[in-house]
Coordinates of C-alpha atoms in Angstrom, one line a residue:
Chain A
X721 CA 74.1 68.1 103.9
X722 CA 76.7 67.2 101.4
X723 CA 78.5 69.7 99.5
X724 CA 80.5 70.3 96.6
X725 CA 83.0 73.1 96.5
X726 CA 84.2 73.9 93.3
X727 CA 87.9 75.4 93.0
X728 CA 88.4 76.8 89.2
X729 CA 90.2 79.5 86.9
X730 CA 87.5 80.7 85.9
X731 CA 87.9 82.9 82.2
X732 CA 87.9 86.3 82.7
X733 CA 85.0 87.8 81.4
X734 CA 83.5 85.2 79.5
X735 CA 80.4 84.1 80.9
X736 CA 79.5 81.8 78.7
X737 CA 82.5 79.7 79.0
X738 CA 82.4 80.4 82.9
X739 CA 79.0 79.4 83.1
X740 CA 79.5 75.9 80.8
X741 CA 82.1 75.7 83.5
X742 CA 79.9 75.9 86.6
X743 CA 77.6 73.2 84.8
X744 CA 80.1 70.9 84.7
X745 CA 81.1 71.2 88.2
X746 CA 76.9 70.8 88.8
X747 CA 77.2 67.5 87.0
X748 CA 80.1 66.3 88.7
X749 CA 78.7 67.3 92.4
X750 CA 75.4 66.0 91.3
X751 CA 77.2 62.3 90.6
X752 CA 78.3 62.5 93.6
X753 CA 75.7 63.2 95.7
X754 CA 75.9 66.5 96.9
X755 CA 73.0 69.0 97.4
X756 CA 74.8 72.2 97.0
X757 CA 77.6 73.3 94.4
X758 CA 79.7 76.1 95.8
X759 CA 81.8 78.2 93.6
X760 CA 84.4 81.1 93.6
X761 CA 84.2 84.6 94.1
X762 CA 82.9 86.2 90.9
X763 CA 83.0 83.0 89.4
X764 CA 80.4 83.8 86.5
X765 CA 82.2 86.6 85.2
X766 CA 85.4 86.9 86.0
X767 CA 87.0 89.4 89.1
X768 CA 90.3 91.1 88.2
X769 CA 88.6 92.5 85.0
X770 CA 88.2 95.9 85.0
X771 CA 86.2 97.9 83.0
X772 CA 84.5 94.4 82.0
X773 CA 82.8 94.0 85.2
X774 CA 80.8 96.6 84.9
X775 CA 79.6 95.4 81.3
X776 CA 78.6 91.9 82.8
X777 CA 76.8 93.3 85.5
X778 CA 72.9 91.9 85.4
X779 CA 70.2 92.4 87.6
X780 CA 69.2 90.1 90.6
X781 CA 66.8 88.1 88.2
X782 CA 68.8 88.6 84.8
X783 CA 69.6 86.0 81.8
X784 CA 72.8 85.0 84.1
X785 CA 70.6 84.1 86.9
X786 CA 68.2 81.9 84.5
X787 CA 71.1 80.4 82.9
X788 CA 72.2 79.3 86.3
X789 CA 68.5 77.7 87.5
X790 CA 68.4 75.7 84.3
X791 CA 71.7 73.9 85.7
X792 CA 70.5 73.8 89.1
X793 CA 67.0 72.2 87.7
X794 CA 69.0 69.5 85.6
X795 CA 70.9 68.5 87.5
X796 CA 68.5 68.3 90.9
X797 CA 71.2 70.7 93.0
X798 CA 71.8 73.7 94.8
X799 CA 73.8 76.3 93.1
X800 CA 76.2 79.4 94.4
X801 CA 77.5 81.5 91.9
X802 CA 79.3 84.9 92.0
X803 CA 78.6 87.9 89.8
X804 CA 78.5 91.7 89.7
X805 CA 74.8 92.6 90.6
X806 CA 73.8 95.9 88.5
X807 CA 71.2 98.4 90.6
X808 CA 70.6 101.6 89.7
X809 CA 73.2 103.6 92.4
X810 CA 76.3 101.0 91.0
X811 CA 77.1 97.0 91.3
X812 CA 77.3 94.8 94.1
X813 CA 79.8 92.2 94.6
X814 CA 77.1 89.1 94.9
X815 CA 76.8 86.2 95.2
X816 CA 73.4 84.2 94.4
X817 CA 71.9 80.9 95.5
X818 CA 70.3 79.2 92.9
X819 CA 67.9 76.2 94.4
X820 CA 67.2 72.5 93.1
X821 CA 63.6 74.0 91.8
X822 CA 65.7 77.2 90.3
X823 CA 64.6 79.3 92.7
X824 CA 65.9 82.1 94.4
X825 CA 67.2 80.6 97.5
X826 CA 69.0 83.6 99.0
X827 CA 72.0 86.5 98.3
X828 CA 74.6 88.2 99.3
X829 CA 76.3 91.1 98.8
X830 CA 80.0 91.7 100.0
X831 CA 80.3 94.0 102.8
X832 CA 84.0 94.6 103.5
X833 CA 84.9 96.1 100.4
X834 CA 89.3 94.8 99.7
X835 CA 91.6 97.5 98.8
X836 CA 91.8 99.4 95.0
X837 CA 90.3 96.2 93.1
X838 CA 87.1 96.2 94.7
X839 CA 86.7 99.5 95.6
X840 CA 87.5 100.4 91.9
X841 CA 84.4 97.9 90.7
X842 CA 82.0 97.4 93.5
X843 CA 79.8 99.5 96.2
X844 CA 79.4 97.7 99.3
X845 CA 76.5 95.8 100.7
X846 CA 74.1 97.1 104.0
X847 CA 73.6 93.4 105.1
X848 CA 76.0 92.0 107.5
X849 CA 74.2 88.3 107.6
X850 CA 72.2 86.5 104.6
X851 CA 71.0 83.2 105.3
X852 CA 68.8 80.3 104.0
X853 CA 67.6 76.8 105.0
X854 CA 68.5 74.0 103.9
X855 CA 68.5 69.9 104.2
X856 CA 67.4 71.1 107.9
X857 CA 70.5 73.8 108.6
X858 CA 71.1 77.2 108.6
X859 CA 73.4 78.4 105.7
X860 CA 74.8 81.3 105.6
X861 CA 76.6 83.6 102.9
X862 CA 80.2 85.6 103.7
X863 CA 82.5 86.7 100.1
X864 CA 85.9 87.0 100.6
X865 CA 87.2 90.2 102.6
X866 CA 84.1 89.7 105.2
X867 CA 85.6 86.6 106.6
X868 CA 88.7 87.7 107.9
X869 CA 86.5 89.9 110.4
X870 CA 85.9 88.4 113.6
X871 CA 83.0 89.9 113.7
X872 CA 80.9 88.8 110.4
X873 CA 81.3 84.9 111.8
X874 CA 80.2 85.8 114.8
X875 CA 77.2 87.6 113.8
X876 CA 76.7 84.6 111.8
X877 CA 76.6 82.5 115.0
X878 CA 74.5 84.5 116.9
X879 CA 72.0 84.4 114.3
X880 CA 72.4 80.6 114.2
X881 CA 74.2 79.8 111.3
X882 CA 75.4 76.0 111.2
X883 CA 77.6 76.3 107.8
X884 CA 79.0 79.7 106.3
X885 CA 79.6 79.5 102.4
X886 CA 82.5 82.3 101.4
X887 CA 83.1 82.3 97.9
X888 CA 86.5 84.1 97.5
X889 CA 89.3 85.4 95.5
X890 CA 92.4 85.0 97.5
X891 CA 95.6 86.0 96.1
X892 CA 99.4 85.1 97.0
X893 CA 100.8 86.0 99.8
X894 CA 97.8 85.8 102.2
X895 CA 98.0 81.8 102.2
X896 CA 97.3 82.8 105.9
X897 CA 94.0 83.2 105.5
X898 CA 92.9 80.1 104.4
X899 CA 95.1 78.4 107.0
X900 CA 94.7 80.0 110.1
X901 CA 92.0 83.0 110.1
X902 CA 88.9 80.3 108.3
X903 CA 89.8 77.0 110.7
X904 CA 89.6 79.8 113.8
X905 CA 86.1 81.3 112.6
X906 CA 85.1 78.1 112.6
X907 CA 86.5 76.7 116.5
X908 CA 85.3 80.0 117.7
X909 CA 82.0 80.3 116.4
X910 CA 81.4 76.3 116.4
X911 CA 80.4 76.1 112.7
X912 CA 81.2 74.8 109.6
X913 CA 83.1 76.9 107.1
X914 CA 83.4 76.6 103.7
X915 CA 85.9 78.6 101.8
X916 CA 85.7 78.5 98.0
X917 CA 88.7 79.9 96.2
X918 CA 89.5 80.9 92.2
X919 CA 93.0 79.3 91.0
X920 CA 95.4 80.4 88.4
X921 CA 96.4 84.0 87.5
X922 CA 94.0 86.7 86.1
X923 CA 95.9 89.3 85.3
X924 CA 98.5 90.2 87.9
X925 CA 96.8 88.5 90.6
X926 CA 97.8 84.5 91.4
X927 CA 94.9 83.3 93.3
X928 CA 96.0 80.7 95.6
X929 CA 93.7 78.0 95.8
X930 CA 93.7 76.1 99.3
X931 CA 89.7 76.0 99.2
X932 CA 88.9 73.8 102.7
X933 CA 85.9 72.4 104.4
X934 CA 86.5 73.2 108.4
X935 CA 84.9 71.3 110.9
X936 CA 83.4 73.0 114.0
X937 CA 86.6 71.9 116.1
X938 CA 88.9 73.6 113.9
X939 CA 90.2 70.8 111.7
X940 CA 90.3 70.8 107.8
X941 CA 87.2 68.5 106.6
X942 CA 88.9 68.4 103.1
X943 CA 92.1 71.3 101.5
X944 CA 92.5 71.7 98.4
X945 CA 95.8 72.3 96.6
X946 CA 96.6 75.0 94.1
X947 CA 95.1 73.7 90.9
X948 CA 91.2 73.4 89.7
X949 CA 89.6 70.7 92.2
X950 CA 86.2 69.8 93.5
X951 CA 85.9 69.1 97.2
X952 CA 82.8 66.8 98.2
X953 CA 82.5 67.0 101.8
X954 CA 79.7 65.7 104.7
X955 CA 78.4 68.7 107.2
X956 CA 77.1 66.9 109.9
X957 CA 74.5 68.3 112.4
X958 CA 75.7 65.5 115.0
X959 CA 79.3 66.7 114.9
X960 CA 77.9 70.7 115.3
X961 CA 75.8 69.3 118.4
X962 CA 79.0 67.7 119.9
X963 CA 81.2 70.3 119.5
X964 CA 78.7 72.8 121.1
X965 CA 78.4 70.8 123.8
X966 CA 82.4 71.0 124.2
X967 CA 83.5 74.1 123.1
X968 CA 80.5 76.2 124.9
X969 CA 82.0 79.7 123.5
X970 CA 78.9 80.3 122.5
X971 CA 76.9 80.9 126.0
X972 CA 80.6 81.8 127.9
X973 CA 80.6 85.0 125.6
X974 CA 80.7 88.4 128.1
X975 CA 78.0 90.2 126.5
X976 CA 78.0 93.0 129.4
X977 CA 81.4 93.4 128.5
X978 CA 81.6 94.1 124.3
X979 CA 80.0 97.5 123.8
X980 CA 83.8 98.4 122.8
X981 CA 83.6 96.1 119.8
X982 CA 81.3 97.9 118.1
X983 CA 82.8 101.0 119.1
X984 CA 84.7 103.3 116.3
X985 CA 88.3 102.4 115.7
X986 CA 90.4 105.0 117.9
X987 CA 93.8 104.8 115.2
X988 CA 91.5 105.8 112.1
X989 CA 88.5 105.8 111.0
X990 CA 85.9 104.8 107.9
Chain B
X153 CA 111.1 95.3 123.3
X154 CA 112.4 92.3 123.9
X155 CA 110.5 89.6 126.0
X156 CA 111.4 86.3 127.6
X157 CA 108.3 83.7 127.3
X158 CA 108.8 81.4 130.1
X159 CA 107.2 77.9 129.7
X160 CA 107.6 75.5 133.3
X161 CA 105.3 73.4 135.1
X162 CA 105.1 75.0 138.1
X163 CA 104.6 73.1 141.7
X164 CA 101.4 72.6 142.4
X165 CA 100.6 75.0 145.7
X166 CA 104.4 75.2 146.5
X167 CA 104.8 79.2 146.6
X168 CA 107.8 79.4 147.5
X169 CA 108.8 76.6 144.9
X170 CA 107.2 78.7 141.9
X171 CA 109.0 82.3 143.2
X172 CA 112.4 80.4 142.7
X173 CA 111.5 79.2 139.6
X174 CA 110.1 82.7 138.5
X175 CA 113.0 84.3 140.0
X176 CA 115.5 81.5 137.9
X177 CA 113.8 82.4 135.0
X178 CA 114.5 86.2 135.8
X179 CA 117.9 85.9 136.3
X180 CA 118.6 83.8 132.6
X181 CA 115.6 86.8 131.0
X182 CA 117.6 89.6 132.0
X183 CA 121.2 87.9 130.5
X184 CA 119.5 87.6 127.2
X185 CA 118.7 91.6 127.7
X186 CA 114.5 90.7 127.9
X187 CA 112.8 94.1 129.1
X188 CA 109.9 91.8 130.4
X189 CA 109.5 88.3 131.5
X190 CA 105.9 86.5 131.2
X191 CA 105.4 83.5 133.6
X192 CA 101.9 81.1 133.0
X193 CA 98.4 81.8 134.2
X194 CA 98.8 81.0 138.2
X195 CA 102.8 80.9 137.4
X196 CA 103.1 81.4 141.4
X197 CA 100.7 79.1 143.1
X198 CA 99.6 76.2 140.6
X199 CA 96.1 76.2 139.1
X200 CA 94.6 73.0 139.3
X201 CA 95.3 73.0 142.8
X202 CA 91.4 72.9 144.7
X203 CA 91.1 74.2 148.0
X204 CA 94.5 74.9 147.8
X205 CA 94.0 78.0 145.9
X206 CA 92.3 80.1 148.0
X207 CA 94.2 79.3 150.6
X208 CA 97.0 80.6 148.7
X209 CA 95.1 84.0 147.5
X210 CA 96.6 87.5 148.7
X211 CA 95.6 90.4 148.6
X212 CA 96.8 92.5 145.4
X213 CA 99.9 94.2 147.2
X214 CA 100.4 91.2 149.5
X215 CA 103.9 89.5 150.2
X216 CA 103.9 87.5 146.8
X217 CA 103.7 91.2 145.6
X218 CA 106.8 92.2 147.8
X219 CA 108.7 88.6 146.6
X220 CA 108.4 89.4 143.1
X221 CA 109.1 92.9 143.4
X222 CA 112.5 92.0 144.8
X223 CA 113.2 89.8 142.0
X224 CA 111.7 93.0 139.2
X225 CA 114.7 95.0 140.9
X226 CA 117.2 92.6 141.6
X227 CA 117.4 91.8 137.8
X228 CA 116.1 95.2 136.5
X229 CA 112.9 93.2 134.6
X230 CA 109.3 94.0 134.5
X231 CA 108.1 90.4 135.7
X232 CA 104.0 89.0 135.1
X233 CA 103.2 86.4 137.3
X234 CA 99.6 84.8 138.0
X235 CA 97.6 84.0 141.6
X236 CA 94.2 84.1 143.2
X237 CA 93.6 87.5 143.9
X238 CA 91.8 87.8 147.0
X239 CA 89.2 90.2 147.6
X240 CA 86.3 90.7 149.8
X241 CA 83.5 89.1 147.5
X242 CA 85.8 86.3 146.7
X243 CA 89.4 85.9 144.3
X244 CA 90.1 86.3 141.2
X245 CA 91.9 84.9 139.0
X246 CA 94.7 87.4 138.2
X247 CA 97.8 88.5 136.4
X248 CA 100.2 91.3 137.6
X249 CA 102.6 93.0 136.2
X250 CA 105.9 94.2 138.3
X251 CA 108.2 96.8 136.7
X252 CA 112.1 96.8 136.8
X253 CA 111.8 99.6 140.0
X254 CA 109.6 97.2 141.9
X255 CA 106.2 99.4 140.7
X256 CA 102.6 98.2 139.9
X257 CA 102.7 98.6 136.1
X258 CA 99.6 96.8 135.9
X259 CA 97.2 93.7 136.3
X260 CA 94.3 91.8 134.6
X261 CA 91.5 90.1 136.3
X262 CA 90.4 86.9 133.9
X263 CA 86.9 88.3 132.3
X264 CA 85.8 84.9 130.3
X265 CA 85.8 81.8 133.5
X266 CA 86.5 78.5 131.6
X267 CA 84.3 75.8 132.6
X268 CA 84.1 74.3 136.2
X269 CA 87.2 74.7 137.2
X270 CA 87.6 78.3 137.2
X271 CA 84.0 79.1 138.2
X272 CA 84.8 76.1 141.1
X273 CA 87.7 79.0 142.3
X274 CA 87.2 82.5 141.0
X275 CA 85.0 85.2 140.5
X276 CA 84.6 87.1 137.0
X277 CA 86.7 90.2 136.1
X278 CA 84.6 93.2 135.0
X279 CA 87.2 95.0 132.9
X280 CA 87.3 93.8 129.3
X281 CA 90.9 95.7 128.6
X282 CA 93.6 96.3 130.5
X283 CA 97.1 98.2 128.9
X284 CA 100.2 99.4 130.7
X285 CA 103.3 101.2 128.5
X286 CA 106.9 99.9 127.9
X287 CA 109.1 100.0 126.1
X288 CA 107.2 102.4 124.0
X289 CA 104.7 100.5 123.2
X290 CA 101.2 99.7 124.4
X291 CA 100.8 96.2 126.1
X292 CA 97.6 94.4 126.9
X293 CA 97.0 91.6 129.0
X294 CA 94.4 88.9 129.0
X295 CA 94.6 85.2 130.6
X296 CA 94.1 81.8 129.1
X297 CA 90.4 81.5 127.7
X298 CA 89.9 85.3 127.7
X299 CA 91.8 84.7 124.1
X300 CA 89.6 82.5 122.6
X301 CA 86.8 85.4 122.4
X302 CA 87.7 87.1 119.2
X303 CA 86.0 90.4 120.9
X304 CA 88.7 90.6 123.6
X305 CA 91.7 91.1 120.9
X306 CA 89.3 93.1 118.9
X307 CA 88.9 95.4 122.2
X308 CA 92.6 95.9 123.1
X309 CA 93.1 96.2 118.9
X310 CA 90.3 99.3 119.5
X311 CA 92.0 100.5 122.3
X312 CA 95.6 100.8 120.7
X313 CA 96.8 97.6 122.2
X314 CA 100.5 96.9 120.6
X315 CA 101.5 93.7 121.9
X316 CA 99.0 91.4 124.2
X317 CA 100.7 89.1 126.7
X318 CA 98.7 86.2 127.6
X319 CA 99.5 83.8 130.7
X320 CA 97.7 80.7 129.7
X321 CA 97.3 77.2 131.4
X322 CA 96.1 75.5 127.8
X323 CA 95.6 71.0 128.1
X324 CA 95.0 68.9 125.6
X325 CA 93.4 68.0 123.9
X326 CA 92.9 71.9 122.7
X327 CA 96.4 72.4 120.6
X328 CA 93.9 74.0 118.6
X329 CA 93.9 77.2 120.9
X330 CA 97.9 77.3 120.4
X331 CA 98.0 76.7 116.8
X332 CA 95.1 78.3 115.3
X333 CA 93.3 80.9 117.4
X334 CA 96.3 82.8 119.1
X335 CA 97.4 83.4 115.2
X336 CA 94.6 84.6 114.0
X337 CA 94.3 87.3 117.0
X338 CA 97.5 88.4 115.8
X339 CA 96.7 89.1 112.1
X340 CA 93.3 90.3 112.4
X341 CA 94.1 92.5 114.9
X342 CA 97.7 93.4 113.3
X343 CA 99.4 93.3 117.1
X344 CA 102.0 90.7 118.4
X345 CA 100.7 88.7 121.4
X346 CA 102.8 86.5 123.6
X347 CA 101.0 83.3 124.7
X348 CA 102.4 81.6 127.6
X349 CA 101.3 78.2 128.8
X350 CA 102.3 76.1 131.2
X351 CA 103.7 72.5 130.6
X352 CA 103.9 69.3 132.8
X353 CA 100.6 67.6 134.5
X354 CA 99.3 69.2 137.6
X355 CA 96.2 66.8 139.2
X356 CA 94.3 65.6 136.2
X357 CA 95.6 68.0 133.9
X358 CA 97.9 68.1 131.3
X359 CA 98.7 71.0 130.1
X360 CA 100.3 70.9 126.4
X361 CA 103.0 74.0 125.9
X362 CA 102.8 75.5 122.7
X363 CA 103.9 79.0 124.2
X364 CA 104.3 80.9 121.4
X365 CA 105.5 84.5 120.0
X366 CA 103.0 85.4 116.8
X367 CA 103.7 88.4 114.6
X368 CA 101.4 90.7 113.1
X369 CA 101.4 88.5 109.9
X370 CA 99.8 85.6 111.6
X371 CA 103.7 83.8 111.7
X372 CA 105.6 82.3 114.4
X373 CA 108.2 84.6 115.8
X374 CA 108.9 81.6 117.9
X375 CA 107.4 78.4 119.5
X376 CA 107.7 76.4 122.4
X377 CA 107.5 72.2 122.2
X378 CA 105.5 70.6 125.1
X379 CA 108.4 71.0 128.0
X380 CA 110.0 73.5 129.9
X381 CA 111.5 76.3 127.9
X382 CA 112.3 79.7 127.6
X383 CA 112.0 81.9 124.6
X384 CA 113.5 85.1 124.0
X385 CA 111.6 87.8 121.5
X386 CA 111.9 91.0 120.0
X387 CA 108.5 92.8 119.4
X388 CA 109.4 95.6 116.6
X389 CA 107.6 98.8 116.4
X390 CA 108.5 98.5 112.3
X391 CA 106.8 95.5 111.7
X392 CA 103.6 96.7 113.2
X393 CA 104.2 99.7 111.2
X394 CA 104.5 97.6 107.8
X395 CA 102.0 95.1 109.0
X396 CA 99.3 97.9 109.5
X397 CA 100.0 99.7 106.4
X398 CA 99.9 96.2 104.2
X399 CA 96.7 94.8 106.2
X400 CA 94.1 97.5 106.6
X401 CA 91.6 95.1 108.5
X402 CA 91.3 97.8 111.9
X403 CA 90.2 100.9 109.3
X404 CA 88.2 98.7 107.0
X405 CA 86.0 97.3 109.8
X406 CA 82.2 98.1 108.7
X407 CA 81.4 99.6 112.3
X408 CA 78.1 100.7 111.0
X409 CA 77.2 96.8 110.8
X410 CA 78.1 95.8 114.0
X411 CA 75.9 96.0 116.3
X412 CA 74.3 92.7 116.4
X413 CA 77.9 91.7 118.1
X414 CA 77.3 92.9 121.3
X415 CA 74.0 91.6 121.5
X416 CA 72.6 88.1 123.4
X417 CA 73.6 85.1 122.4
X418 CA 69.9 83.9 120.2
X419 CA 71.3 80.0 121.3
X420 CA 71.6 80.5 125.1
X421 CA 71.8 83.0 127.5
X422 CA 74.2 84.0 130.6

């Protein structure tokens, strides 16, 4: 599977020019190859735009999502778009896989809702793992937030997940994130990860780029910097089978051992 | 708390030859004012050592107990050293901890076997978490591969764990362990853990240092190169404090969506 993650500024709350943009990025990855185009966080609408989110919000199947098959159709390509999803109890933070044929390949909507922003915007989603096939692997869908718990990735991985797309909205100072908590979701969970970030500022938040392809050993495939760039990388299902072979995590797990981790937190609770 | 990391190569079945090195390292702990001094996984008889190590195994209040109790007290230092624990069923591979009046403050049985050399040796812990107080604070232990398994950290982050040492004996080529995992325990789990490896060869292996101090942030409080070494740390109550109260990950865990992560492994089983 080759794919193309797309790292752009996106313009806050203009779909039209954020949707031109995400066709673009189609043609480019479609150049070059790849079967899948994988962009930001939001990246239809805008994130960090308040009382504007709610007014782009569209249903599942909505003029947005046709918009998006039309590109996917041209240009022969998988698409992965994020946008506020409208139902009738509120809006999800989703993101939507558009396939080559424009159908609908498969969804997500964010779990772990992150801090005032989101909470402010967004309810949160029931499903902790959405997944789809394709060009023979398991794909599945994390936004943001839900990677930087251990235990999304590795619910991934028991389900069998071979790549994990994460749209995202990273903002300065948590640089960490991309550098050390994605590479070890990755190494512990023997997948691929790929971590799609916005750039620039939108209001007062500086997103911080640093969108990577991670290989199953823990190893940036491709990094981005921290201006617009599109990443076309290779996931291999050889390289998955070799490092499951090494790094056998996997079957070593203590299962008898983890009813803990599912346990309530005992310094606070939801 | 402050806590001296010690990083040596041990000899390889040479008890008395590892007790003076622990007991060396003691004496230079204490004159930097360390509270606690954390030797490697096996620190006391070698690891890679074959029959050798179960003919080294004791009991868990045995005379390797007594030698390092006189060292605890002679330099007024809680002291963690590693050795086959020998019970009826078989040994273990185990850590213990020895307070500064010579007391049992606490010991970890290695839950997560790595590959055929520990499963050649030891039988499996049965106790996921295992805490003792100093200091003030609550300390954890786990050993060597036990860290790789995002649930273990999650566990002692469940169970109010401040600061989780971990005796390791990490080779290349698996830097990866060092420089990416250990980190990420830290942030997501917003306690400090103290990774201790050993350095040198010992048979075939060759074990690659990278003992390290990791903050709640995810940063190096300090790390080791790939020789002998000992670093001196100060775990701060305040930075946990800040660190908690600017990374809600522990109270913004979706607990309800969990479940699937104690669950069998759909891949392989045990």
């Amino acid at each position: 599977m080759r794919a193309a993650l797309y790292q752009g500024p996106g313009t806050p709350g203009d779909v039209s020019a954020n949707v031109a943009a995400i066709a673009a990025a189609a043609a480019r990855a479609a150049a070059a190859g790849a079967d899948i185009l994988i962009t930001p966080e939001m990246s239809a609408t805008g994130y960090n735009i308040g009382e504007l989110s709610a007014q782009r919000a569209e249903p599942a199947h909505g003029a947005l999502f046709d918009a998006v098959a039309r590109i996917a159709v041209s240009h022969g390509i998988a698409v992965v778009y994020g946008y506020p999803e409208a139902v009738a109890a509120g809006n999800y933070n989703t993101v939507q896989v558009v396939g080559p044929r424009g159908e609908d390949l498969g969804s997500h909507r964010k779990t772990h809702l992150y801090g005032d922003l989101d909470r402010g915007l967004f309810i949160e989603g029931h499903t902790l793992v959405s997944q789809f096939e394709l060009c023979g692997l398991t794909v599945g869908l994390a936004i943001c937030y839900d990677i930087e718990f251990p235990e999304v990735a590795r619910a991934h991985a028991l389900a069998g997940t071979d790549v994990l797309l994460v749209p995202t909205g990273l903002m300065a100072p948590f640089e960490v994130v991309s550098k050390i908590l994605v590479p070890a979701r990755a190494y512990e969970n023997q997948l691929y990860v790929a971590y799609v970030n916005r750039c620039d500022v939108e209001a007062e938040l500086q997103y911080c780029g640093l969108t990577c392809a991670i290989s199953p050993d823990g190893a940036d495939v491709a990094r981005a910097g921290g201006a617009e760039e599109l990443l076309v990388v290779d996931f291999d299902p050889a390289a998955l089978a070799t490092g499951r072979a090494i790094n056998t995590h996997l079957p070593d797990r203590r299962n008898d051992l983890y009813s803990t981790v599912s346990q309530e937190n005992s310094r606070s609770s939801r």
